[in-house]
CSV table of N, CA and C in Angstrom, one decimal:
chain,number,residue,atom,x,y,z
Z,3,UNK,N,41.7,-4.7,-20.0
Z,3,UNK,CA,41.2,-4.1,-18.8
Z,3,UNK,C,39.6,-4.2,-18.8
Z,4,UNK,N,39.5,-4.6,-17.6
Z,4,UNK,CA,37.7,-5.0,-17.7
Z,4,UNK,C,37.1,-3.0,-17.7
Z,5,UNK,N,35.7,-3.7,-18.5
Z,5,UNK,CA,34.7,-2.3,-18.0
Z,5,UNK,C,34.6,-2.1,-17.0
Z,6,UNK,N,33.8,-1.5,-16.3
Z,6,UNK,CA,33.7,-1.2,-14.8
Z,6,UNK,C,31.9,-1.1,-14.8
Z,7,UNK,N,31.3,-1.8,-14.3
Z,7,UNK,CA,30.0,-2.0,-14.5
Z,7,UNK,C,28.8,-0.4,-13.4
Z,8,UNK,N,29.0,0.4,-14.1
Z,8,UNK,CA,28.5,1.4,-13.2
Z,8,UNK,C,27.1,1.5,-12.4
Z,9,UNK,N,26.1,0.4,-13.2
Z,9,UNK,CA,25.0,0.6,-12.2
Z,9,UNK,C,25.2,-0.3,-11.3
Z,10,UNK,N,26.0,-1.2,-11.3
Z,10,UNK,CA,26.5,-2.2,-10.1
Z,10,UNK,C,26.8,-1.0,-8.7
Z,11,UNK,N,28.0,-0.2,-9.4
Z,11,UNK,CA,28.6,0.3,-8.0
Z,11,UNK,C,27.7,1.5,-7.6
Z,12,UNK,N,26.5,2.4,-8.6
Z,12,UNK,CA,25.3,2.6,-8.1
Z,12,UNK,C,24.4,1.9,-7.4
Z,13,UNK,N,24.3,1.1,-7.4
Z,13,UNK,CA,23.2,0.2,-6.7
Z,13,UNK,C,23.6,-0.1,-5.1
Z,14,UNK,N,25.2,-0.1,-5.4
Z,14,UNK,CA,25.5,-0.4,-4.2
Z,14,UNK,C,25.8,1.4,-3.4
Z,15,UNK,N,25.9,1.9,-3.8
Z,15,UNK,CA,26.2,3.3,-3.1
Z,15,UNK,C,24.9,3.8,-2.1
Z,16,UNK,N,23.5,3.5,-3.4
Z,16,UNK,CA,22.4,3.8,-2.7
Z,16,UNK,C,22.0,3.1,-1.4
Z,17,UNK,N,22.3,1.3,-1.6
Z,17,UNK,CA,22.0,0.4,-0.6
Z,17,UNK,C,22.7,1.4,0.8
Z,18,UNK,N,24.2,1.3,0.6
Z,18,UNK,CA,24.7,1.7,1.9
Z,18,UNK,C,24.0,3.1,2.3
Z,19,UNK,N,23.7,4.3,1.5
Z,19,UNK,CA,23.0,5.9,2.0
Z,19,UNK,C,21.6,5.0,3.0
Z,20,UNK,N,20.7,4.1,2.2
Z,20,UNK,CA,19.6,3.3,2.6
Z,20,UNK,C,20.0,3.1,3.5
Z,21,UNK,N,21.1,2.4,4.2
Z,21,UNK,CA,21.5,1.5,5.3
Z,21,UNK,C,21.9,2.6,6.5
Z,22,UNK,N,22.2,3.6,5.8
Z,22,UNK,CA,22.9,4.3,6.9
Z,22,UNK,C,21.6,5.5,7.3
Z,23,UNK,N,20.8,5.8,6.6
Z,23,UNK,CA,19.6,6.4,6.8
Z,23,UNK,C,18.1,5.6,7.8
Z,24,UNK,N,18.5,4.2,7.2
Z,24,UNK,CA,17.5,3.6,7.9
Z,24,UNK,C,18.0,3.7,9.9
Z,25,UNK,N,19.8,3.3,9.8
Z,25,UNK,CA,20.4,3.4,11.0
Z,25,UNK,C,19.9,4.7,11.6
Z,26,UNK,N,19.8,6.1,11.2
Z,26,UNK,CA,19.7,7.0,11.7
Z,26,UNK,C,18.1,7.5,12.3
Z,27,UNK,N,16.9,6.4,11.3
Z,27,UNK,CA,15.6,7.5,11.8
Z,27,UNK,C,15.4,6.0,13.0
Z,28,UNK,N,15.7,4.5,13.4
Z,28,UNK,CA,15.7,3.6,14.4
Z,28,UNK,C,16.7,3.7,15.4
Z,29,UNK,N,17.7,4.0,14.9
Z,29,UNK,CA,19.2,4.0,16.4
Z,29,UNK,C,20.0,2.7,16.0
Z,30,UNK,N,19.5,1.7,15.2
Z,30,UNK,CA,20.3,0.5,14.8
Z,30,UNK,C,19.6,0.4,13.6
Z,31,UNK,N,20.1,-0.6,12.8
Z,31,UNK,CA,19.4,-1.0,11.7
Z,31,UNK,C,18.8,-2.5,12.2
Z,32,UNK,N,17.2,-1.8,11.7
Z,32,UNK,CA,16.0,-2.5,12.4
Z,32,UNK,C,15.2,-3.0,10.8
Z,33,UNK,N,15.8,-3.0,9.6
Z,33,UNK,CA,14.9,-3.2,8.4
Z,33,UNK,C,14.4,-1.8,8.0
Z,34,UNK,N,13.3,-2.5,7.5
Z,34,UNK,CA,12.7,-1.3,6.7
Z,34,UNK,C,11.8,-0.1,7.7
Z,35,UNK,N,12.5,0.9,7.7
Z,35,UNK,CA,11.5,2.4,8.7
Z,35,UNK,C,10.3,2.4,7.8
Z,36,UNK,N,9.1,2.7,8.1
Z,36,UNK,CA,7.9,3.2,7.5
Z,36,UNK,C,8.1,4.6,6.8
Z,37,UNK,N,9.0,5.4,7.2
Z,37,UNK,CA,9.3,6.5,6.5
Z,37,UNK,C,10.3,6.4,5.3
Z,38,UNK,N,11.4,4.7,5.5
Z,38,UNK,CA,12.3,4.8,4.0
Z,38,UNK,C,11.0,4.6,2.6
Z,39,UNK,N,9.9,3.7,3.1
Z,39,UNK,CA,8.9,3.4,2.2
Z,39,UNK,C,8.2,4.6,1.8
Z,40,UNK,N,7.8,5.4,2.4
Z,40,UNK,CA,7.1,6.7,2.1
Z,40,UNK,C,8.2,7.4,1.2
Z,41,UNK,N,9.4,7.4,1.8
Z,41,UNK,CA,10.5,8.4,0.7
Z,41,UNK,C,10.6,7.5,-0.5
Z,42,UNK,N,10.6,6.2,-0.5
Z,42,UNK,CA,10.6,5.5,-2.3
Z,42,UNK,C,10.0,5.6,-2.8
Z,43,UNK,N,8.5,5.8,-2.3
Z,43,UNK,CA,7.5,6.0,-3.1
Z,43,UNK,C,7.7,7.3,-3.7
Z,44,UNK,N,7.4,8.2,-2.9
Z,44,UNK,CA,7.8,9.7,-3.2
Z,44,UNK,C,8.9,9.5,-4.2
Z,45,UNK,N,10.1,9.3,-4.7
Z,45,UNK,CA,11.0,9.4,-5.2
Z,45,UNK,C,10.6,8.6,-6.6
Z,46,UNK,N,10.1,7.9,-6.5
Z,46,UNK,CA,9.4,6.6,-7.8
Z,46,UNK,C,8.6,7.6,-8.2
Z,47,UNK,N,7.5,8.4,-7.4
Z,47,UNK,CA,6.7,9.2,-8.2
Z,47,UNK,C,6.9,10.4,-8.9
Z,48,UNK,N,7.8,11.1,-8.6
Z,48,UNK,CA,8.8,12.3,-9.0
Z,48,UNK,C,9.8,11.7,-10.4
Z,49,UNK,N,10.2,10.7,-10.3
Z,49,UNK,CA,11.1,10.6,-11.7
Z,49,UNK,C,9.6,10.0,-12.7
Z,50,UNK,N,9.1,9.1,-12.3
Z,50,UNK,CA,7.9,8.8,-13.3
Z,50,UNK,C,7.4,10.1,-13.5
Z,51,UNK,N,6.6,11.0,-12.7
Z,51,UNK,CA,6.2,12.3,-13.2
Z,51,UNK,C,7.2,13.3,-13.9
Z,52,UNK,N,8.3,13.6,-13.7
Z,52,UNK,CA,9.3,13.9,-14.9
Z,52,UNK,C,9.6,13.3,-16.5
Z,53,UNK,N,9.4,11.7,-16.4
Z,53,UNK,CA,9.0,11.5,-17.6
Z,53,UNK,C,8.7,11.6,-18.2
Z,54,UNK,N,7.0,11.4,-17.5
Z,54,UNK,CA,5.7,12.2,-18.7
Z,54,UNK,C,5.6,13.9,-19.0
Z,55,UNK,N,6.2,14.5,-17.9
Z,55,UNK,CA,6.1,16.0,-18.6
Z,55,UNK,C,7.2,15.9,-19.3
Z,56,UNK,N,8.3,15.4,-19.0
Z,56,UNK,CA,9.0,16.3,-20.5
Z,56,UNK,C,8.9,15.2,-21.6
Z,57,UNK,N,8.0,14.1,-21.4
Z,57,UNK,CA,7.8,13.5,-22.8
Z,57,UNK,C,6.8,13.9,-23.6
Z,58,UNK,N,5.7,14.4,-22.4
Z,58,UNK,CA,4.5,15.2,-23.2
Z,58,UNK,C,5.1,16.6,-23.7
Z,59,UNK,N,5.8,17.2,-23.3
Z,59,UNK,CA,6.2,18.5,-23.6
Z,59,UNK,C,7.2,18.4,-24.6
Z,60,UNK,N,7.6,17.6,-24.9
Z,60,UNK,CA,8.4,17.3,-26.2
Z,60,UNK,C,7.7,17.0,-27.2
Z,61,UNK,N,6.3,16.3,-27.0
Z,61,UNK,CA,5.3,16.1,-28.2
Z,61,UNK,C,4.5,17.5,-28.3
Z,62,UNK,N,4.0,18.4,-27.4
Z,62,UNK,CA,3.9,19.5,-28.0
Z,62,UNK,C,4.5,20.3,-28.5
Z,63,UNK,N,5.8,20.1,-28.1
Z,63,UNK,CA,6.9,21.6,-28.7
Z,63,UNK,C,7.2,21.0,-30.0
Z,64,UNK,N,7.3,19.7,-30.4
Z,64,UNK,CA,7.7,19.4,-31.5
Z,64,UNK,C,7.0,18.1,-32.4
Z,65,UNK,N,5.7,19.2,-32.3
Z,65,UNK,CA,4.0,18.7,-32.7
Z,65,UNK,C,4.3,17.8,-34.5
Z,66,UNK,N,5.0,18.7,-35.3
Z,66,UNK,CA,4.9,18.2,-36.7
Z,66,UNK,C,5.5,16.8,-36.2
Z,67,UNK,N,6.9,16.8,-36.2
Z,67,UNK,CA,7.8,15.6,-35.9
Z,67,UNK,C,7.0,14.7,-35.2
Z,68,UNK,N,6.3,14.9,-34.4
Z,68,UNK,CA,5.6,14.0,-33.8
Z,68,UNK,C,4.2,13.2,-34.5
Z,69,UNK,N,4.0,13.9,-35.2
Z,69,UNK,CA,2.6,13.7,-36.1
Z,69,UNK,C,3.1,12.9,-36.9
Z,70,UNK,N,4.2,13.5,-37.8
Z,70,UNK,CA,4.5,12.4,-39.1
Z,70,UNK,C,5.6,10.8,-38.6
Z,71,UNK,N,5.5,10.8,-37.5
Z,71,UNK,CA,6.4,9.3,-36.8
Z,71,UNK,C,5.1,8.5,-36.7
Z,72,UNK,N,3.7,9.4,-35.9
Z,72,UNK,CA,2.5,8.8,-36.1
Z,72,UNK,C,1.9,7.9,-36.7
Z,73,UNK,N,1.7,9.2,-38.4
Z,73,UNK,CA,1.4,8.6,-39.9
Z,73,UNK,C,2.4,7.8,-39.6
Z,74,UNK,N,3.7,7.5,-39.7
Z,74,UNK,CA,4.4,6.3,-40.6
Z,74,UNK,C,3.9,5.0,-39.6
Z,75,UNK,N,3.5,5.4,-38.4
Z,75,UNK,CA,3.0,4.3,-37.5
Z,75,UNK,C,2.0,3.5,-38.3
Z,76,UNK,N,1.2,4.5,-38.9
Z,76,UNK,CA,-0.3,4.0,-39.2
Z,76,UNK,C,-1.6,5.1,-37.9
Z,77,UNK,N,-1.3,5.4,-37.3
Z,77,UNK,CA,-2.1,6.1,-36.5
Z,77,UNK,C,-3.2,7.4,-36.9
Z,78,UNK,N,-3.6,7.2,-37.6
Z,78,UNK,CA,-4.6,8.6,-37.8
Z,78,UNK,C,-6.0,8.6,-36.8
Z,79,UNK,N,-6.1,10.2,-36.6
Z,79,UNK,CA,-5.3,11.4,-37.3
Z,79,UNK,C,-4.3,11.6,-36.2
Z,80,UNK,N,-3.5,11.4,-37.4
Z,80,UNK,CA,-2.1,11.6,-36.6
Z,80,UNK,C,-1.7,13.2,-35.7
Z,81,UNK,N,-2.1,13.8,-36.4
Z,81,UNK,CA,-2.0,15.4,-36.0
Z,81,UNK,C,-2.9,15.7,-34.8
Z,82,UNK,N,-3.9,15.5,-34.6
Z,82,UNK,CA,-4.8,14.9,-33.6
Z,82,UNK,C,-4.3,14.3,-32.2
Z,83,UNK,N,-3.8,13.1,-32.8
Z,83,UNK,CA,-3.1,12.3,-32.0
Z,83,UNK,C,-1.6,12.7,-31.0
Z,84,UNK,N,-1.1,13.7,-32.0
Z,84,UNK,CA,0.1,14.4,-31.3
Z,84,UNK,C,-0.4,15.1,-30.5
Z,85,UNK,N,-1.2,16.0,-30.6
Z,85,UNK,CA,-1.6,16.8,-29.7
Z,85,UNK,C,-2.1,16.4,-28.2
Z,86,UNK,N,-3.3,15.4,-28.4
Z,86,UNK,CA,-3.9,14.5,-27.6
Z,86,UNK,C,-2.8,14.1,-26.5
Z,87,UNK,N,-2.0,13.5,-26.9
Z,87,UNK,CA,-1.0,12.2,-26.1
Z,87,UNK,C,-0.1,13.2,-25.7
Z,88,UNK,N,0.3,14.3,-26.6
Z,88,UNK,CA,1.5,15.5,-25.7
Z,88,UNK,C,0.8,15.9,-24.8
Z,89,UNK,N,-0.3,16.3,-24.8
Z,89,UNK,CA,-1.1,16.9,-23.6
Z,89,UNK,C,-1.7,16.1,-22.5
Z,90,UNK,N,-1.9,14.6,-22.8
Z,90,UNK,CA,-2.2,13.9,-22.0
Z,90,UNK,C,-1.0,13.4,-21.1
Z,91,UNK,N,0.1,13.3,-21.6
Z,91,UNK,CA,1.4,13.0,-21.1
Z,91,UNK,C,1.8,13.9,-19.9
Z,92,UNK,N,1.6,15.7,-20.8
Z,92,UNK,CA,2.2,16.6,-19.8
Z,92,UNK,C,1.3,16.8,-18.4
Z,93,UNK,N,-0.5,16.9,-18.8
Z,93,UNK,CA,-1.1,17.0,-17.7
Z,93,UNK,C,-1.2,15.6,-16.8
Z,94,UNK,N,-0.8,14.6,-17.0
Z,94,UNK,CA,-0.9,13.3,-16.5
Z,94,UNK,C,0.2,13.6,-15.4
Z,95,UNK,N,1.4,13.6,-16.1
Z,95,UNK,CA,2.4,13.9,-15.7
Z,95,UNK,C,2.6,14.8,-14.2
Z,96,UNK,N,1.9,15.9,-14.4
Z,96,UNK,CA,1.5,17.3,-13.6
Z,96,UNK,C,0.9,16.5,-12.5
Z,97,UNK,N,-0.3,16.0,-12.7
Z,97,UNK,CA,-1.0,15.4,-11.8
Z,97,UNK,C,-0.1,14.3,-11.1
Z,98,UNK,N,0.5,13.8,-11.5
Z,98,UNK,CA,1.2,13.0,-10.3
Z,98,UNK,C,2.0,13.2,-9.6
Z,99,UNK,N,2.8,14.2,-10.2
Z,99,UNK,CA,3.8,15.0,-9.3
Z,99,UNK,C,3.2,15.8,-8.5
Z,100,UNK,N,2.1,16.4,-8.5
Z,100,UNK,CA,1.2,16.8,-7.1
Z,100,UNK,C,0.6,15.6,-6.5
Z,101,UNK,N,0.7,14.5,-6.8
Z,101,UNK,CA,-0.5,14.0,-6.4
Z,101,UNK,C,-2.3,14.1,-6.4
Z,102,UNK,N,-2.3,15.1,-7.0
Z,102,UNK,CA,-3.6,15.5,-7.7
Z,102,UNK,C,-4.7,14.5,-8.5
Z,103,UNK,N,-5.6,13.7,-8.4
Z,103,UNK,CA,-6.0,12.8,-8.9
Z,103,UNK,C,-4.9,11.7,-9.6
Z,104,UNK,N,-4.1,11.6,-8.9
Z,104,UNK,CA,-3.3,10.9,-9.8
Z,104,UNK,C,-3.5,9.4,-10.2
Z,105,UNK,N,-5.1,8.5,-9.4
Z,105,UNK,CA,-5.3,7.4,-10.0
Z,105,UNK,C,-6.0,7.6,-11.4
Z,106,UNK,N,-7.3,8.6,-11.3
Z,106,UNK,CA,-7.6,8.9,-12.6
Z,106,UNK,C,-6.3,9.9,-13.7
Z,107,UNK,N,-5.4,9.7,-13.3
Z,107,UNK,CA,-4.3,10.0,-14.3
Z,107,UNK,C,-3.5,9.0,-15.0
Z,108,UNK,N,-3.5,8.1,-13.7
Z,108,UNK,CA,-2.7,6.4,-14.5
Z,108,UNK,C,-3.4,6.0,-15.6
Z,109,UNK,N,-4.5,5.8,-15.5
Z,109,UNK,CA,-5.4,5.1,-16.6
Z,109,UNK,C,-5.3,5.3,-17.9
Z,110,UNK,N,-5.5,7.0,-18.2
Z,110,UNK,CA,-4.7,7.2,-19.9
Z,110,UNK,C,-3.0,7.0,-20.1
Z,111,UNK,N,-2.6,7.4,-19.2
Z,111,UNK,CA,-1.2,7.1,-18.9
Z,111,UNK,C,-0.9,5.5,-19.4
Z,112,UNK,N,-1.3,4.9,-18.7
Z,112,UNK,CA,-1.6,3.4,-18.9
Z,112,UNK,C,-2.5,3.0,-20.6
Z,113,UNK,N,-2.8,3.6,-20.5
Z,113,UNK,CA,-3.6,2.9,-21.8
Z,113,UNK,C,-2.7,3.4,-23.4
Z,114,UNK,N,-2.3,4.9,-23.1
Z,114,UNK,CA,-1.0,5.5,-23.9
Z,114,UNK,C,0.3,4.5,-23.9
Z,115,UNK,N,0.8,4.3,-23.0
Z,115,UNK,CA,1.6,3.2,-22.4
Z,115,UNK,C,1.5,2.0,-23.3
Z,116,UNK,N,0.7,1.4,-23.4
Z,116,UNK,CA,0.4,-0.1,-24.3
Z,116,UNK,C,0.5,0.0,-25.5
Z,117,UNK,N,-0.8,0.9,-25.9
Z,117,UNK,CA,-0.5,1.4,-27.6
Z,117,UNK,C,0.9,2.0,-28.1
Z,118,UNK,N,2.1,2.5,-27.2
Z,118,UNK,CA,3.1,2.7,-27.9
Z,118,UNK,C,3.9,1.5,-27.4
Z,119,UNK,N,3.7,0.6,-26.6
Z,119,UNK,CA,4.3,-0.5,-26.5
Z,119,UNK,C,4.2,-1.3,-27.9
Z,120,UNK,N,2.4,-1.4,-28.1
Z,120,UNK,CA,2.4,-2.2,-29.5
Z,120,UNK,C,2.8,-1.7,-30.4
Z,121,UNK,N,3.2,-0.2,-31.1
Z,121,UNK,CA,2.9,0.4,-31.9
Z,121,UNK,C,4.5,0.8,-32.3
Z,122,UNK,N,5.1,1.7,-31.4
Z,122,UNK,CA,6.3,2.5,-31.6
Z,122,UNK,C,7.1,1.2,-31.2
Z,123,UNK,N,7.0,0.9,-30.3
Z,123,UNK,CA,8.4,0.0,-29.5
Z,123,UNK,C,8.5,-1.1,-30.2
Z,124,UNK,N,7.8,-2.1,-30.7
Z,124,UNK,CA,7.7,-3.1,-31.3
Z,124,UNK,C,8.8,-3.4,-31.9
Z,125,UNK,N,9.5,-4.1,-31.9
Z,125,UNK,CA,10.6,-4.8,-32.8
Z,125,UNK,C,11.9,-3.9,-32.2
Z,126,UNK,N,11.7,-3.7,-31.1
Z,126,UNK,CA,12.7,-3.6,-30.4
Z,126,UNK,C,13.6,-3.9,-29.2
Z,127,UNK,N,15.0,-3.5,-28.6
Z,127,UNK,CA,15.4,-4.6,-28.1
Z,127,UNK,C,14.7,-5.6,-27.0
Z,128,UNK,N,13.1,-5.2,-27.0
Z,128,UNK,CA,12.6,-6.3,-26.0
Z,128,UNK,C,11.5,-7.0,-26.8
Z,129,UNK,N,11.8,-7.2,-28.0
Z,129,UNK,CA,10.8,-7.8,-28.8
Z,129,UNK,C,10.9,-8.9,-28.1
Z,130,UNK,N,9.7,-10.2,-28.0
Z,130,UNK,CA,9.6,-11.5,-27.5
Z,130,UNK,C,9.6,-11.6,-26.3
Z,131,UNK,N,9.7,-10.9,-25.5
Z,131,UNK,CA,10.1,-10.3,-23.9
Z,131,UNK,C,8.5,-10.1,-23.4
Z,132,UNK,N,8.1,-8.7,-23.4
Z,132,UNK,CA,6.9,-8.4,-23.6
Z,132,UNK,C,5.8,-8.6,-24.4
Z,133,UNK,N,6.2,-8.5,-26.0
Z,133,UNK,CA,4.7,-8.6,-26.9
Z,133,UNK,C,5.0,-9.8,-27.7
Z,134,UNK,N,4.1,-10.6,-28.1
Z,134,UNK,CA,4.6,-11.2,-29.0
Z,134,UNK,C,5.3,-10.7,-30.5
């Protein structure tokens, strides 16, 4: 018995809500409304902003564990460093889900971003993909 591929028949669930939404704010389906575009953005920025708060809020609630994954990175001061990036995660995070300076938000976000790309993720399943 085959698997049943589930983000396939998600993908397609959303297309048709899309199709039948776009039908409802034109009177036919005319492509893309200027309003489906505003709702994806919106929607793109709400789960990215959930990310970072509960990924920063997970590095401060669970500061030691976070510190010593650090050290074994190589990262000092690690304890420092947990704190830093939990907090920059949660308020980054904050900020984009208001929309609140949220370009001067990307940038640590972004720059946090890389260094655990190089650092944590490394030799994982997207080794060769992304980093060398």
């Amino acid at each position: 018995m085959n698997k049943i591929d589930t983000s396939s028949i998600l993908h397609a669930i959303i297309l048709i809500i899309m199709s039948m939404m776009n039908e409802k704010m034109c009177g036919k389906n005319c492509g893309t409304h200027p309003c489906m575009k505003a709702c994806g953005l919106l929607a793109l920025r709400v789960v990215i902003a959930i990310i970072f708060i509960y990924s920063g809020y997970f590095k401060l609630a669970n500061h030691t564990t976070v510190a010593g994954m650090f050290g074994g990175l190589g990262l000092v001061p690690a304890g420092f460093l947990a704190w830093f990036v939990g907090l920059v995660e949660l308020v980054g995070g904050v900020m984009i889900l208001l929309g609140v300076f949220a370009g001067y938000a990307a940038v640590p976000l972004a720059i946090i971003m890389v260094v655990a790309m190089l650092t944590a993720h490394r030799g994982g399943k997207f080794q060769d993909f992304f980093v060398p």
